[in-house]
Amino acid sequence: MTVVRTRIAPSPTGDPHVGTAYVALFNYCFARQHGGQFLLRIEDTDQVRSTRESEAAILRSLKWLGLTWDEGPDVGGPHGPYRQSERSAIYRAHADALIEKGHAFRCFCTPQRLDEVRKAQLAAQQTPGYDGHCAHLSATESAARAAAGETHVVRMKVPREGVCQIQDLLRGPIEIEWAQVDMQVLLKSDGLPTYHLANVVDDHLMGITHVLRGEEWISSAPKHLLLYGYFGWQAPQLCHLPLLRNPDKSKLSKRKNPTSIVYYERMGFLPEALLNYLGMMAWSMPDEREKFTLEEMVAHFDLSRVSLGGPVFDQAKLSWLNGRWIRESLTPQQFGERVAQWALNADYLGRITPLVQGRVERLSDLGAMTSFFFQGLIEPNPAELTVKGLDADGVRRALQWVSWRVEDTTPFTRDTLEPALRETAELLGLKTKDFLRVLFVTFTGKPVSTPLFETMELLGRDLCRARLRHAQTLLGLMTSKEDKKWKAELEAAEKALAEKKLAAAAAAVAPETPTL
RNA sequence: GGCCCGUUCGUCUAGUGGUCAGGACACCGGCCUCUCACGUCGGUAACAGGGGUUCAAGUCCCCUACGGGUCACCA
């Protein structure tokens, strides 16, 4: 019997997500329990969205949780490189092999044509999908056009009839008609593979035997199985785990729930408690005990104990569990050490004290003046969440504009935040001072405190996001109608501001022109 | 909308044909106690609905409803 090998394959396109940790945990436990290996691979084939910062943050967060891998971009291994952006040649060769065998073809269609086709299909109430336009180009024409440098993608061929049967470790057989499967792009016009190609090639080359992944992948499983078949490889066992959910049951998302592992770290959750909580999402110990370590989970892990209903990620129960870990598993000394590690450390304190030195009269003023640096969510007085010159809805809209800025401002530093938020004030047609006041209240709970931009940087994006969202909740969360409306209004304001600046620049130049 | 997956207390779950449907979080009440928290005792609360199969269905099958996912040159 071959050794079990599993993997987690995060895409470095954002904050470290608890869902990634959840899937990683199950893959880790499954591999360990069978005496196998668990590896980490970075799926950074999306050149536009992938960043090294995100990759580093994801590795850091998974390690913080106590998850380790036998092979990965940081530790190496015999099947590297473990970063897909460094494996382009491999995918290209495999795509070529598929073209040669007639399982894939070059597609020279323009995005515009694809768009038109899709619209027509939608109008005719058909399932949108590639119409096969380039599938029957002759090999010589295809090769010639590619050689001439014409931009193209590579698509896989898909049977038009019959059904694909997927054997899911948890769900048994799942049948999907081939007619439902699109002729997926395998190689993008930038020469990099899509997930579907890269994932299959790498899982095979890296000897992955079992793929435990989110339920969201079920519908694309036929493509993957088909590719394994085209290559003549044995496919790994597939197992689709239920998705973590928001309280409203939708797929866990940043918009509705904190999803970043860093948020939980900054909120003061213990890594062992968070990991423990993720372990009780869709899974339970045979004896139903709720508190358990990673080692205990590995020892008792059993895929058949995974339940299929999507579990709601419940902050309240996580907090309760975290409390248990704090009071049951830490000595007083260890507790002190954890607190120090968390925020009472020289680094954090050393960045805070300079902000208050000029504002204190006695050292004892420190506590009250900096309390919000050591809190999770704060309770601002709703009566203070106002802006001079704006009505209630105006404030709500302003906070939402800020929320978009908080997401878009990268890196999240004093120097990037200041211009971004000053501009937001300008877009709102407000005096910076009047506008910023509500942000002081939002982030620190008080209308006056340490300098806003430095404070935001120190709190970090995750805590700022949470406090902002909390303030928005107090005032009434944005409706989806408002979402669209406010977004459009923001774009209009940005456009107007850009034009105004352009005009001002032109006016500044104009006087130079001779008036003879 | 097409296709696919799912459905036990509000939430996380136990349950694999015979249980008074159990536990936990949250909530409510009692006790403990210098306050609070912890702890402890107790309470409210669920098999989505309808058909089958069976001596017997939360457990098996079908239909309906509801929820979710997916339909990209993103993963």
Coordinates of C-alpha atoms (C1' of nucleotides) in Angstrom, one line a residue:
Chain A
M1 CA 0.0 0.0 0.0
T2 CA 1.3 3.4 -0.9
V3 CA 1.8 6.1 1.7
V4 CA -0.9 8.7 2.1
R5 CA 0.1 12.1 1.0
T6 CA -2.2 15.1 1.3
R7 CA -1.7 18.8 0.8
I8 CA -3.1 22.3 1.4
A9 CA -2.8 24.5 -1.6
P10 CA -3.6 28.1 -0.7
S11 CA -3.7 30.9 -3.2
P12 CA -1.8 33.9 -1.9
T13 CA -4.3 36.5 -2.9
G14 CA -5.4 37.9 0.4
D15 CA -5.5 37.5 4.2
P16 CA -4.8 34.1 5.7
H17 CA -8.4 32.6 5.8
V18 CA -9.8 30.4 8.6
G19 CA -11.3 28.3 5.8
T20 CA -7.8 27.5 4.6
A21 CA -6.7 26.5 8.1
Y22 CA -9.8 24.3 8.4
V23 CA -9.1 22.4 5.3
A24 CA -5.4 22.3 6.1
L25 CA -6.3 20.8 9.5
F26 CA -8.3 18.0 8.0
N27 CA -5.7 17.2 5.5
Y28 CA -3.0 17.3 8.2
C29 CA -5.0 14.9 10.5
F30 CA -5.8 12.5 7.7
A31 CA -2.2 12.2 6.6
R32 CA -0.8 12.0 10.1
Q33 CA -3.3 9.5 11.1
H34 CA -2.2 7.2 8.3
G35 CA 1.4 7.8 8.9
G36 CA 1.7 9.8 5.7
Q37 CA 2.9 13.2 4.7
F38 CA 1.2 16.6 4.5
L39 CA 2.6 19.2 2.2
L40 CA 2.0 22.8 1.3
R41 CA 1.9 24.2 -2.2
I42 CA 1.4 27.8 -3.2
E43 CA -1.1 28.3 -6.0
D44 CA 0.0 31.6 -7.3
T45 CA -0.8 31.3 -11.0
D46 CA -3.0 34.4 -10.8
Q47 CA -0.2 36.9 -11.5
V48 CA -2.5 39.9 -11.0
R49 CA -3.8 39.0 -7.5
S50 CA -1.0 36.9 -6.0
T51 CA 1.5 38.6 -3.7
R52 CA 4.5 37.5 -1.7
E53 CA 3.2 39.4 1.3
S54 CA 0.1 37.3 1.3
E55 CA 2.1 34.1 0.9
A56 CA 4.3 35.0 3.8
A57 CA 1.2 35.9 5.9
I58 CA -0.5 32.6 5.1
L59 CA 2.6 30.5 6.0
R60 CA 3.0 32.5 9.2
S61 CA -0.6 32.1 10.3
L62 CA -0.6 28.3 9.6
K63 CA 2.5 28.0 11.6
W64 CA 1.1 30.1 14.4
L65 CA -1.8 27.6 14.6
G66 CA 0.7 24.8 15.0
L67 CA 0.2 23.2 11.6
T68 CA 3.4 22.0 10.0
W69 CA 4.2 20.5 6.7
D70 CA 6.7 18.0 5.5
E71 CA 7.3 19.7 2.2
G72 CA 6.7 23.2 1.1
P73 CA 8.2 26.4 -0.4
D74 CA 9.9 27.2 2.9
V75 CA 11.2 23.8 3.8
G76 CA 11.8 22.3 0.4
G77 CA 11.3 18.7 -0.4
P78 CA 11.9 16.2 -3.3
H79 CA 9.0 17.3 -5.4
G80 CA 9.7 21.0 -5.6
P81 CA 9.4 23.8 -6.4
Y82 CA 6.3 24.2 -4.3
R83 CA 5.3 27.5 -5.8
Q84 CA 3.3 27.1 -9.0
S85 CA 4.7 30.3 -10.5
E86 CA 8.1 28.5 -10.6
R87 CA 6.7 25.6 -12.4
S88 CA 5.5 27.2 -15.6
A89 CA 7.6 25.1 -17.9
I90 CA 6.1 22.0 -16.5
Y91 CA 2.5 23.1 -17.1
R92 CA 3.4 24.3 -20.6
A93 CA 4.9 20.9 -21.5
H94 CA 1.9 19.1 -20.2
A95 CA -0.5 21.4 -22.1
D96 CA 1.5 20.8 -25.2
A97 CA 1.3 17.1 -24.6
L98 CA -2.5 17.3 -24.4
I99 CA -2.7 19.4 -27.6
E100 CA -0.5 16.8 -29.3
K101 CA -2.8 13.9 -28.2
G102 CA -5.8 15.9 -29.3
H103 CA -7.2 16.3 -25.8
A104 CA -6.8 20.1 -25.8
F105 CA -6.7 22.8 -28.4
R106 CA -5.5 26.3 -28.9
C107 CA -8.3 28.9 -28.8
F108 CA -7.7 32.2 -30.5
C109 CA -11.1 33.7 -29.6
T110 CA -11.1 37.3 -28.3
P111 CA -12.7 38.1 -24.9
Q112 CA -15.2 40.2 -26.8
R113 CA -16.3 37.3 -28.9
L114 CA -16.5 35.1 -25.8
D115 CA -18.6 37.7 -24.2
E116 CA -21.0 38.0 -27.1
V117 CA -21.4 34.2 -27.3
R118 CA -22.2 34.1 -23.6
K119 CA -24.8 36.9 -23.9
A120 CA -26.4 35.1 -26.8
Q121 CA -26.5 31.9 -24.9
L122 CA -28.0 33.6 -21.9
A123 CA -30.6 35.3 -24.1
A124 CA -31.5 31.9 -25.6
Q125 CA -31.8 30.5 -22.0
Q126 CA -28.9 28.1 -22.7
T127 CA -26.2 27.2 -20.2
P128 CA -23.3 29.6 -21.0
G129 CA -20.1 27.9 -22.1
Y130 CA -17.5 27.8 -24.8
D131 CA -19.1 27.1 -28.2
G132 CA -16.2 25.0 -29.6
H133 CA -15.3 27.6 -32.2
C134 CA -11.6 26.8 -32.2
A135 CA -11.8 23.2 -31.3
H136 CA -11.7 22.0 -34.9
L137 CA -8.9 24.2 -36.3
S138 CA -6.5 22.0 -38.1
A139 CA -3.3 21.2 -36.3
T140 CA -1.3 23.0 -38.9
E141 CA -3.3 26.1 -38.8
S142 CA -3.3 26.1 -35.0
A143 CA 0.4 25.7 -34.9
A144 CA 1.0 28.3 -37.5
R145 CA -1.0 30.9 -35.8
A146 CA 0.6 30.2 -32.5
A147 CA 4.0 30.4 -34.2
A148 CA 3.1 33.7 -35.7
G149 CA 2.7 35.0 -32.2
E150 CA -1.1 35.2 -32.1
T151 CA -2.3 35.4 -28.6
H152 CA -4.3 32.4 -27.5
V153 CA -5.3 30.1 -24.6
V154 CA -5.3 26.4 -24.4
R155 CA -8.7 24.7 -23.7
M156 CA -9.4 21.1 -22.8
K157 CA -11.8 19.1 -24.9
V158 CA -14.8 17.7 -23.1
P159 CA -17.1 14.9 -24.2
R160 CA -20.5 16.2 -25.3
E161 CA -22.4 13.2 -24.1
G162 CA -22.5 10.8 -21.2
V163 CA -22.0 11.3 -17.5
C164 CA -19.0 11.6 -15.3
Q165 CA -19.1 9.7 -12.0
I166 CA -17.1 11.1 -9.1
Q167 CA -16.4 8.9 -6.2
D168 CA -16.5 11.1 -3.1
L169 CA -15.1 9.6 0.1
L170 CA -17.9 11.2 2.1
R171 CA -20.7 11.4 -0.3
G172 CA -20.4 8.3 -2.4
P173 CA -20.9 8.5 -6.2
I174 CA -21.9 11.9 -7.6
E175 CA -23.0 12.0 -11.2
I176 CA -22.6 15.0 -13.4
E177 CA -23.4 15.1 -17.1
W178 CA -20.5 16.0 -19.4
A179 CA -22.8 18.4 -21.1
Q180 CA -22.6 20.5 -17.9
V181 CA -18.9 20.8 -18.1
D182 CA -17.3 23.7 -20.0
M183 CA -14.3 23.5 -22.3
Q184 CA -12.2 25.0 -19.5
V185 CA -9.1 27.1 -20.2
L186 CA -6.0 25.2 -19.1
L187 CA -3.3 27.7 -20.1
K188 CA -4.1 31.4 -20.0
S189 CA -2.8 33.8 -22.6
D190 CA -0.1 34.9 -20.2
G191 CA 1.3 31.3 -20.5
L192 CA 0.4 30.4 -16.9
P193 CA -1.9 27.5 -16.1
T194 CA -5.3 27.8 -14.5
Y195 CA -6.1 26.1 -11.3
H196 CA -7.5 23.1 -13.1
L197 CA -4.4 22.2 -15.0
A198 CA -1.9 23.2 -12.3
N199 CA -3.7 21.4 -9.6
V200 CA -3.9 18.1 -11.5
V201 CA -0.4 18.1 -12.8
D202 CA 1.1 19.0 -9.4
D203 CA -1.0 16.6 -7.4
H204 CA 0.1 13.9 -9.7
L205 CA 3.8 14.9 -9.7
M206 CA 3.8 15.4 -6.0
G207 CA 2.3 12.0 -5.3
I208 CA -0.8 13.3 -3.7
T209 CA -3.1 10.3 -2.8
H210 CA -6.0 12.1 -1.2
V211 CA -7.5 15.5 -1.9
L212 CA -9.6 16.9 0.9
R213 CA -11.0 20.2 -0.3
G214 CA -14.0 22.5 0.0
E215 CA -17.4 21.5 -1.3
E216 CA -17.2 24.4 -3.7
W217 CA -15.0 22.2 -5.9
I218 CA -17.5 19.4 -6.6
S219 CA -18.8 20.9 -9.8
S220 CA -15.3 21.2 -11.3
A221 CA -14.2 17.7 -10.3
P222 CA -15.2 16.2 -13.7
K223 CA -12.7 18.4 -15.4
H224 CA -10.0 17.2 -13.0
L225 CA -10.9 13.6 -13.4
L226 CA -11.0 14.0 -17.2
L227 CA -7.5 15.5 -17.1
Y228 CA -6.1 12.6 -15.1
G229 CA -7.6 10.3 -17.7
Y230 CA -6.1 12.3 -20.6
F231 CA -2.7 12.1 -19.0
G232 CA -3.1 8.4 -18.2
W233 CA -2.7 9.0 -14.5
Q234 CA -4.5 7.5 -11.6
A235 CA -6.6 10.2 -9.9
P236 CA -6.3 10.7 -6.2
Q237 CA -9.2 10.0 -3.9
L238 CA -11.5 13.0 -3.7
C239 CA -13.2 14.2 -0.6
H240 CA -15.3 17.4 -0.4
L241 CA -15.6 18.9 3.0
P242 CA -18.6 21.1 3.9
L243 CA -18.0 24.8 3.7
L244 CA -17.7 27.0 6.8
R245 CA -20.7 29.3 7.0
N246 CA -21.7 32.8 8.1
P247 CA -24.5 33.0 10.6
D248 CA -26.9 33.5 7.7
K249 CA -25.6 30.1 6.3
S250 CA -23.9 31.6 3.3
K251 CA -20.3 30.6 2.6
L252 CA -18.1 32.2 5.2
S253 CA -17.0 35.6 3.9
K254 CA -15.1 38.7 5.0
R255 CA -18.1 40.9 4.4
K256 CA -20.2 39.2 7.0
N257 CA -17.8 37.6 9.5
P258 CA -14.1 38.0 10.4
T259 CA -12.3 35.4 8.3
S260 CA -8.7 36.4 8.7
I261 CA -6.6 34.3 11.1
V262 CA -4.7 37.4 12.0
Y263 CA -8.0 38.9 13.3
Y264 CA -8.4 36.0 15.7
E265 CA -4.7 36.4 16.8
R266 CA -5.2 40.1 17.4
M267 CA -8.4 39.5 19.3
G268 CA -6.5 37.4 21.7
F269 CA -7.5 33.9 20.8
L270 CA -5.0 31.1 21.6
P271 CA -3.9 29.3 18.5
E272 CA -4.6 25.9 20.1
A273 CA -8.2 27.1 20.8
L274 CA -8.8 28.3 17.3
L275 CA -7.4 25.1 15.8
N276 CA -9.5 23.1 18.3
Y277 CA -12.6 25.0 17.3
L278 CA -11.9 24.4 13.6
G279 CA -11.6 20.7 14.5
M280 CA -15.1 20.7 15.8
M281 CA -16.5 22.2 12.7
A282 CA -18.1 19.3 10.9
W283 CA -16.2 16.8 13.0
S284 CA -16.5 15.4 16.5
M285 CA -14.4 13.3 18.8
P286 CA -15.8 9.7 19.2
D287 CA -16.4 10.4 22.9
E288 CA -17.9 13.9 22.1
R289 CA -15.4 15.8 24.2
E290 CA -15.1 19.3 22.8
K291 CA -11.7 20.3 24.0
F292 CA -8.9 18.5 22.4
T293 CA -5.3 19.1 21.1
L294 CA -4.1 18.6 17.6
E295 CA -2.3 15.4 18.6
E296 CA -5.6 14.0 20.1
M297 CA -7.4 14.9 16.9
V298 CA -4.8 13.1 14.8
A299 CA -5.1 10.1 17.1
H300 CA -8.8 9.8 16.8
F301 CA -9.3 11.2 13.3
D302 CA -11.8 9.4 11.2
L303 CA -13.2 10.7 8.0
S304 CA -16.5 8.9 8.6
R305 CA -17.1 11.2 11.5
V306 CA -17.3 14.2 9.2
S307 CA -20.9 15.5 9.0
L308 CA -22.0 17.1 5.8
G309 CA -24.2 20.1 6.8
G310 CA -22.2 23.3 6.5
P311 CA -21.3 24.4 10.0
V312 CA -21.9 28.0 11.1
F313 CA -18.7 29.6 12.5
D314 CA -20.0 30.7 15.9
Q315 CA -17.9 33.5 17.5
A316 CA -19.6 32.9 20.9
K317 CA -18.7 29.2 21.1
L318 CA -15.2 29.9 19.9
S319 CA -14.9 32.5 22.8
W320 CA -16.2 30.0 25.3
L321 CA -13.7 27.4 24.1
N322 CA -10.8 29.9 24.2
G323 CA -11.8 30.7 27.8
R324 CA -11.6 27.1 28.7
W325 CA -8.1 26.8 27.2
I326 CA -7.0 29.9 29.1
R327 CA -8.2 28.8 32.4
E328 CA -7.7 25.0 32.2
S329 CA -4.5 24.6 30.2
L330 CA -2.3 27.5 31.2
T331 CA -0.5 28.0 34.5
P332 CA -0.7 31.5 35.9
Q333 CA 2.9 32.0 34.6
Q334 CA 2.1 30.7 31.2
F335 CA -0.9 32.9 31.0
G336 CA 1.3 35.9 31.8
E337 CA 3.7 34.9 29.1
R338 CA 0.9 34.5 26.6
V339 CA -0.4 38.0 27.4
A340 CA 3.1 39.4 27.0
Q341 CA 3.6 37.6 23.8
W342 CA 0.2 38.8 22.5
A343 CA 0.5 42.6 23.1
L344 CA 2.5 43.4 26.3
N345 CA 5.7 43.1 24.5
A346 CA 8.5 45.6 24.0
D347 CA 7.9 45.8 20.3
Y348 CA 4.2 46.8 20.5
L349 CA 4.6 48.9 23.6
G350 CA 7.6 50.6 22.1
R351 CA 5.5 51.7 19.2
I352 CA 2.7 53.0 21.4
T353 CA 4.5 55.0 24.1
P354 CA 5.9 57.5 21.6
L355 CA 2.4 58.3 20.6
V356 CA 1.3 59.3 24.2
Q357 CA 4.5 60.8 25.7
G358 CA 3.5 64.3 24.6
R359 CA 0.0 63.8 25.9
V360 CA 0.5 62.5 29.4
E361 CA 1.1 64.4 32.6
R362 CA 1.6 61.4 34.8
L363 CA 2.7 57.9 33.8
S364 CA -0.5 56.6 35.2
D365 CA -2.4 58.4 32.4
L366 CA -1.1 55.7 30.1
G367 CA -3.8 53.1 30.9
A368 CA -6.8 55.1 30.0
M369 CA -5.1 56.8 27.1
T370 CA -4.1 53.6 25.4
S371 CA -6.7 51.0 26.5
F372 CA -8.0 50.6 22.9
F373 CA -4.6 49.2 21.8
F374 CA -5.3 46.2 24.1
Q375 CA -8.9 45.7 23.4
G376 CA -10.7 43.7 20.7
L377 CA -13.9 45.3 19.7
I378 CA -14.7 48.6 21.5
E379 CA -18.0 50.1 22.3
P380 CA -18.2 53.6 20.8
N381 CA -21.1 55.7 21.9
P382 CA -23.5 55.8 18.9
A383 CA -24.3 59.4 19.7
E384 CA -20.7 60.3 18.9
L385 CA -20.7 58.5 15.6
T386 CA -21.7 61.6 13.8
V387 CA -20.1 63.9 11.2
K388 CA -20.6 67.7 11.1
G389 CA -22.4 68.3 7.8
L390 CA -23.7 64.8 7.3
D391 CA -27.0 63.2 8.2
A392 CA -27.3 59.7 9.6
D393 CA -27.3 58.0 6.2
G394 CA -24.5 60.3 5.1
V395 CA -22.4 59.0 8.0
R396 CA -23.2 55.4 7.1
R397 CA -22.2 56.0 3.6
A398 CA -19.0 57.7 4.7
L399 CA -18.1 54.8 6.9
Q400 CA -18.7 52.4 4.0
W401 CA -16.4 54.5 1.8
V402 CA -13.8 54.2 4.5
S403 CA -14.3 50.5 4.7
W404 CA -13.5 50.2 1.0
R405 CA -10.4 52.3 1.6
V406 CA -9.4 50.0 4.5
E407 CA -9.6 47.0 2.1
D408 CA -7.7 48.7 -0.7
T409 CA -4.9 50.5 1.1
T410 CA -1.8 48.4 0.8
P411 CA 0.4 48.3 2.7
F412 CA -1.6 49.3 5.7
T413 CA 0.6 52.0 7.0
R414 CA 0.5 55.6 8.3
D415 CA 1.9 56.8 5.0
T416 CA -0.6 55.1 2.8
L417 CA -3.6 55.6 5.1
E418 CA -3.2 59.3 5.5
P419 CA -3.5 60.3 1.9
A420 CA -6.2 57.7 1.3
L421 CA -8.4 59.0 4.1
R422 CA -7.7 62.7 3.4
E423 CA -8.9 62.0 -0.1
T424 CA -12.0 60.4 1.2
A425 CA -12.8 63.5 3.2
E426 CA -12.3 65.5 0.0
L427 CA -14.6 63.2 -1.9
L428 CA -17.2 63.7 0.7
G429 CA -16.7 67.5 0.5
L430 CA -15.8 67.7 4.2
K431 CA -13.1 69.3 6.2
T432 CA -10.6 66.7 7.1
K433 CA -11.0 67.6 10.7
D434 CA -14.7 67.2 10.8
F435 CA -14.5 63.9 8.9
L436 CA -11.7 62.3 10.9
R437 CA -13.4 62.8 14.2
V438 CA -15.9 59.9 13.5
L439 CA -12.9 57.7 12.7
F440 CA -11.3 58.4 16.0
V441 CA -14.5 57.3 17.7
T442 CA -14.8 54.3 15.5
F443 CA -11.3 53.0 16.0
T444 CA -10.4 54.2 19.5
G445 CA -13.8 54.8 21.0
K446 CA -13.0 58.4 21.8
P447 CA -13.2 61.6 19.7
V448 CA -9.7 62.5 20.8
S449 CA -6.8 60.1 21.2
T450 CA -3.5 59.2 19.7
P451 CA -2.8 60.2 16.1
L452 CA -5.3 58.4 13.9
F453 CA -3.1 57.1 11.1
E454 CA -0.4 55.7 13.3
T455 CA -3.0 54.2 15.5
M456 CA -4.7 52.5 12.6
E457 CA -1.4 51.1 11.5
L458 CA -0.6 49.7 14.9
L459 CA -4.1 48.2 15.3
G460 CA -3.7 46.6 11.9
R461 CA -6.1 46.1 9.1
D462 CA -7.9 43.2 10.7
L463 CA -8.8 45.0 13.9
C464 CA -9.6 48.2 12.1
R465 CA -11.9 46.3 9.8
A466 CA -13.7 44.7 12.7
R467 CA -14.1 47.9 14.6
L468 CA -15.3 49.7 11.6
R469 CA -17.8 47.0 10.9
H470 CA -18.9 47.1 14.5
A471 CA -19.5 50.9 14.2
Q472 CA -21.4 50.3 11.0
T473 CA -23.5 47.7 12.8
L474 CA -24.4 50.2 15.5
L475 CA -25.6 52.6 12.8
G476 CA -27.3 50.1 10.7
L477 CA -25.5 47.8 8.2
M478 CA -25.4 48.7 4.5
T479 CA -28.2 47.1 2.5
S480 CA -27.3 45.6 -0.9
K481 CA -29.1 48.4 -2.6
E482 CA -27.0 50.9 -0.8
D483 CA -23.9 48.9 -1.7
K484 CA -24.5 49.5 -5.4
K485 CA -25.7 53.0 -4.9
W486 CA -22.8 54.1 -2.7
K487 CA -20.3 52.4 -4.9
A488 CA -21.6 54.3 -7.9
E489 CA -21.6 57.6 -5.9
L490 CA -18.0 56.9 -4.9
E491 CA -16.9 56.4 -8.4
A492 CA -18.7 59.5 -9.5
A493 CA -17.1 61.5 -6.7
E494 CA -13.7 60.2 -7.7
K495 CA -14.3 61.1 -11.3
A496 CA -15.4 64.6 -10.4
L497 CA -12.4 65.1 -8.1
A498 CA -10.0 63.9 -10.8
E499 CA -11.5 66.4 -13.3
K500 CA -11.4 69.1 -10.7
K501 CA -7.7 68.5 -10.1
L502 CA -7.0 68.4 -13.8
A503 CA -8.8 71.7 -14.3
A504 CA -6.8 73.2 -11.4
A505 CA -3.6 72.0 -12.9
A506 CA -4.5 73.5 -16.3
A507 CA -5.5 76.7 -14.6
A508 CA -2.1 76.8 -12.9
V509 CA -0.4 76.5 -16.3
A510 CA -2.7 78.9 -18.1
P511 CA -1.5 82.2 -16.7
E512 CA 1.9 81.4 -18.2
T513 CA 0.4 81.7 -21.7
P514 CA 1.0 85.1 -23.0
T515 CA -2.2 87.2 -23.2
L516 CA -1.0 89.4 -26.1
Chain B
rG1 C1' -32.3 29.8 -14.2
rG2 C1' -29.4 24.8 -15.3
rC3 C1' -26.5 21.3 -12.7
rC4 C1' -24.7 19.5 -8.0
rC5 C1' -24.4 19.1 -2.6
rG6 C1' -27.0 19.3 1.9
rU7 C1' -31.3 19.4 5.9
rU8 C1' -31.5 16.5 14.3
rC9 C1' -32.8 22.2 19.6
rG10 C1' -31.3 29.5 17.6
rU11 C1' -25.9 27.5 16.9
rC12 C1' -22.0 23.1 17.1
rU13 C1' -23.1 18.1 17.3
rA14 C1' -24.2 12.5 19.2
rG15 C1' -27.2 9.0 16.7
rU16 C1' -25.4 4.2 11.2
rG17 C1' -33.6 0.3 12.0
rG18 C1' -35.9 -0.7 18.3
rU19 C1' -33.0 5.7 22.8
rC20 C1' -38.0 9.0 27.4
rA21 C1' -33.8 11.6 20.6
rG22 C1' -28.0 12.6 24.4
rG23 C1' -24.1 16.5 25.1
rA24 C1' -22.1 21.5 24.3
rC25 C1' -22.6 27.0 23.2
rA26 C1' -26.2 30.8 23.8
rC27 C1' -30.6 32.0 26.8
rC28 C1' -33.5 31.7 31.5
rG29 C1' -33.6 30.3 36.9
rG30 C1' -31.3 28.1 41.6
rC31 C1' -26.8 27.2 44.4
rC32 C1' -21.7 28.8 45.5
rU33 C1' -19.5 33.6 46.6
rC34 C1' -16.9 40.3 49.3
rU35 C1' -18.6 41.9 43.4
rC36 C1' -18.0 39.7 38.7
rA37 C1' -16.4 35.7 36.3
rC38 C1' -15.6 30.5 37.0
rG39 C1' -17.9 26.2 38.9
rU40 C1' -22.4 23.6 39.8
rC41 C1' -27.7 22.1 39.6
rG42 C1' -32.1 22.7 36.8
rG43 C1' -35.2 24.7 32.6
rU44 C1' -36.9 26.3 27.6
rA45 C1' -35.7 24.2 22.8
rA46 C1' -34.8 19.8 17.3
rC47 C1' -35.4 14.8 13.8
rA48 C1' -38.2 20.4 7.3
rG49 C1' -43.0 18.3 5.0
rG50 C1' -45.3 14.2 2.4
rG51 C1' -45.3 9.4 0.6
rG52 C1' -43.3 4.6 0.6
rU53 C1' -40.0 -0.1 2.5
rU54 C1' -40.2 -2.6 7.4
rC55 C1' -43.0 -5.9 12.9
rA56 C1' -40.3 -1.3 13.8
rA57 C1' -37.8 4.5 11.0
rG58 C1' -34.0 10.6 12.9
rU59 C1' -31.5 6.4 10.6
rC60 C1' -33.2 3.1 3.9
rC61 C1' -35.9 4.8 -1.0
rC62 C1' -38.9 8.6 -3.7
rC63 C1' -41.2 13.5 -4.2
rU64 C1' -41.7 18.5 -2.4
rA65 C1' -39.9 22.6 0.4
rC66 C1' -35.9 25.2 2.2
rG67 C1' -30.6 26.3 2.5
rG68 C1' -25.9 26.2 0.1
rG69 C1' -22.3 25.7 -3.9
rU70 C1' -21.2 26.3 -9.0
rC71 C1' -21.8 28.0 -14.0
rA72 C1' -14.2 33.2 -15.5
rC73 C1' -8.0 33.6 -19.3
rC74 C1' -9.9 33.5 -9.8
rA75 C1' -8.6 29.9 -7.0

